[in-house]
Amino acid sequence: MFSIVLNIFGTLMHLYVTARLYRIDAIRRHVPARAWTLGALALWLVYLGGVHLGDEALDWRWWPGQFAMSWIGFLFIMSVCLLAADLVTGFGFWWKAHNRKVTAGAALLGVLVSGFAVYQAMRTPVVVEHEIVLPGLPPALDGTVLAAASDLHLGAQRRAPWMKDVVETINGLQPAAVLLLGDQVEDEPTADPALPGVLRGLRAPRGVWAVTGNHEFYGDAAGTIAEFEQGGVRWLRDAKIELLPGLHLAGIDDIGSRLRGGGTVLQGLDALYPAPAQGATILMAHIPAAPVIERARELGIGLLLSGHTHGGQIWPFNYAVARRFPHVAGAYRAGELQGIVTRGAGSWGPRMRLWKPGEILKITLRAP
């Protein structure tokens, strides 16, 4: 179903953009109409093939798949810019002496914005700091620093070299522990022999802890878990530990995979906490679903960390994401519960982020 939607909308935008671009004088003078049409047809066929192949494969199929996802992102940005130009010029009926120049300017703006979006997605994530007063935190742990990252989406494109930059950024925060909030991989294990060594480079005296996201279960989840365990990562799959004396860390498996298996959204959380939480507690749950937030509040959990939304990734899709999830990005409160939804370190689909780059969280805990 998803590929059908991509085919329909991608095709419509492809037709619109290629038609409007051919109104630009510089293109019409140098490219014959027949050549332009054949080129547009060839790109469209590659796009359709790439959508069918997908971009999660680690072999040659990644290239057409990644082209398709990036192309639809480019088409969207170009469509927005060109549509704005059409509205300003009344689709060519106003400013007839200048409407082709307006179209050319809109096309140039679309290219520049697309390039900026690619840069924002591919750069090393920025550090975003949060200071959290955590109920029940012992005074001795005041000032404890945790680093959290979500949605790395390691795979064919983001591999060990990119992750090495992320590791260096995290190590610079000098965290007591590192928390990975799901979607560590695109779908399948990376099969990158250098990745375990890179992961072992994370310096956190209280360890590196992870929960699963939906993308782990789109592929070989067991293989991904084993691959990260080789790098010293420990998984919290409906489990909890005492991270430091008086500070508890819990994690639940991806709720989407549980639903696909016939379970319920709250199955893992209810099994983990049959009674309210005691003391300072941090819960990691990849998807910030409203039922999970409400149950965490009822259980007296102090801090809930999630990812999944990517902050909408490309504006204005953040507004669409907000219709599905109560919190898209940043810190929030639900009664006594505090939460943070990170927009993630990597990206999915189009390798684009507009307007904000990926992020790594630096969380400083404060005693009441």
PDB file of C-alpha atoms in Angstrom, residues 4 11 34 44 75 82 109 160 186 232 242 302 308 329 368:
ATOM      1  CA  ILE A   4       1.294   2.427  -4.280  1.00  0.00           C
ATOM      2  CA  THR A  11       4.256  10.322 -10.517  1.00  0.00           C
ATOM      3  CA  ARG A  34      11.921  15.238 -27.382  1.00  0.00           C
ATOM      4  CA  TRP A  44      10.245   8.172 -13.885  1.00  0.00           C
ATOM      5  CA  LEU A  75      10.102  16.550  -6.131  1.00  0.00           C
ATOM      6  CA  LEU A  82       7.012  25.930  -8.290  1.00  0.00           C
ATOM      7  CA  LEU A 109      15.181  28.121  -4.793  1.00  0.00           C
ATOM      8  CA  ALA A 160      30.655   2.684  10.636  1.00  0.00           C
ATOM      9  CA  GLU A 186      17.336   0.735   8.568  1.00  0.00           C
ATOM     10  CA  GLY A 232      28.951  -4.009  23.965  1.00  0.00           C
ATOM     11  CA  GLU A 242      19.212  -0.202  38.574  1.00  0.00           C
ATOM     12  CA  GLY A 302       9.517  10.189  36.181  1.00  0.00           C
ATOM     13  CA  HIS A 308      10.271   7.526  16.050  1.00  0.00           C
ATOM     14  CA  ALA A 329       9.653  16.653  19.231  1.00  0.00           C
ATOM     15  CA  PRO A 368      14.392  17.671  43.598  1.00  0.00           C
TER      16      PRO A 368
END
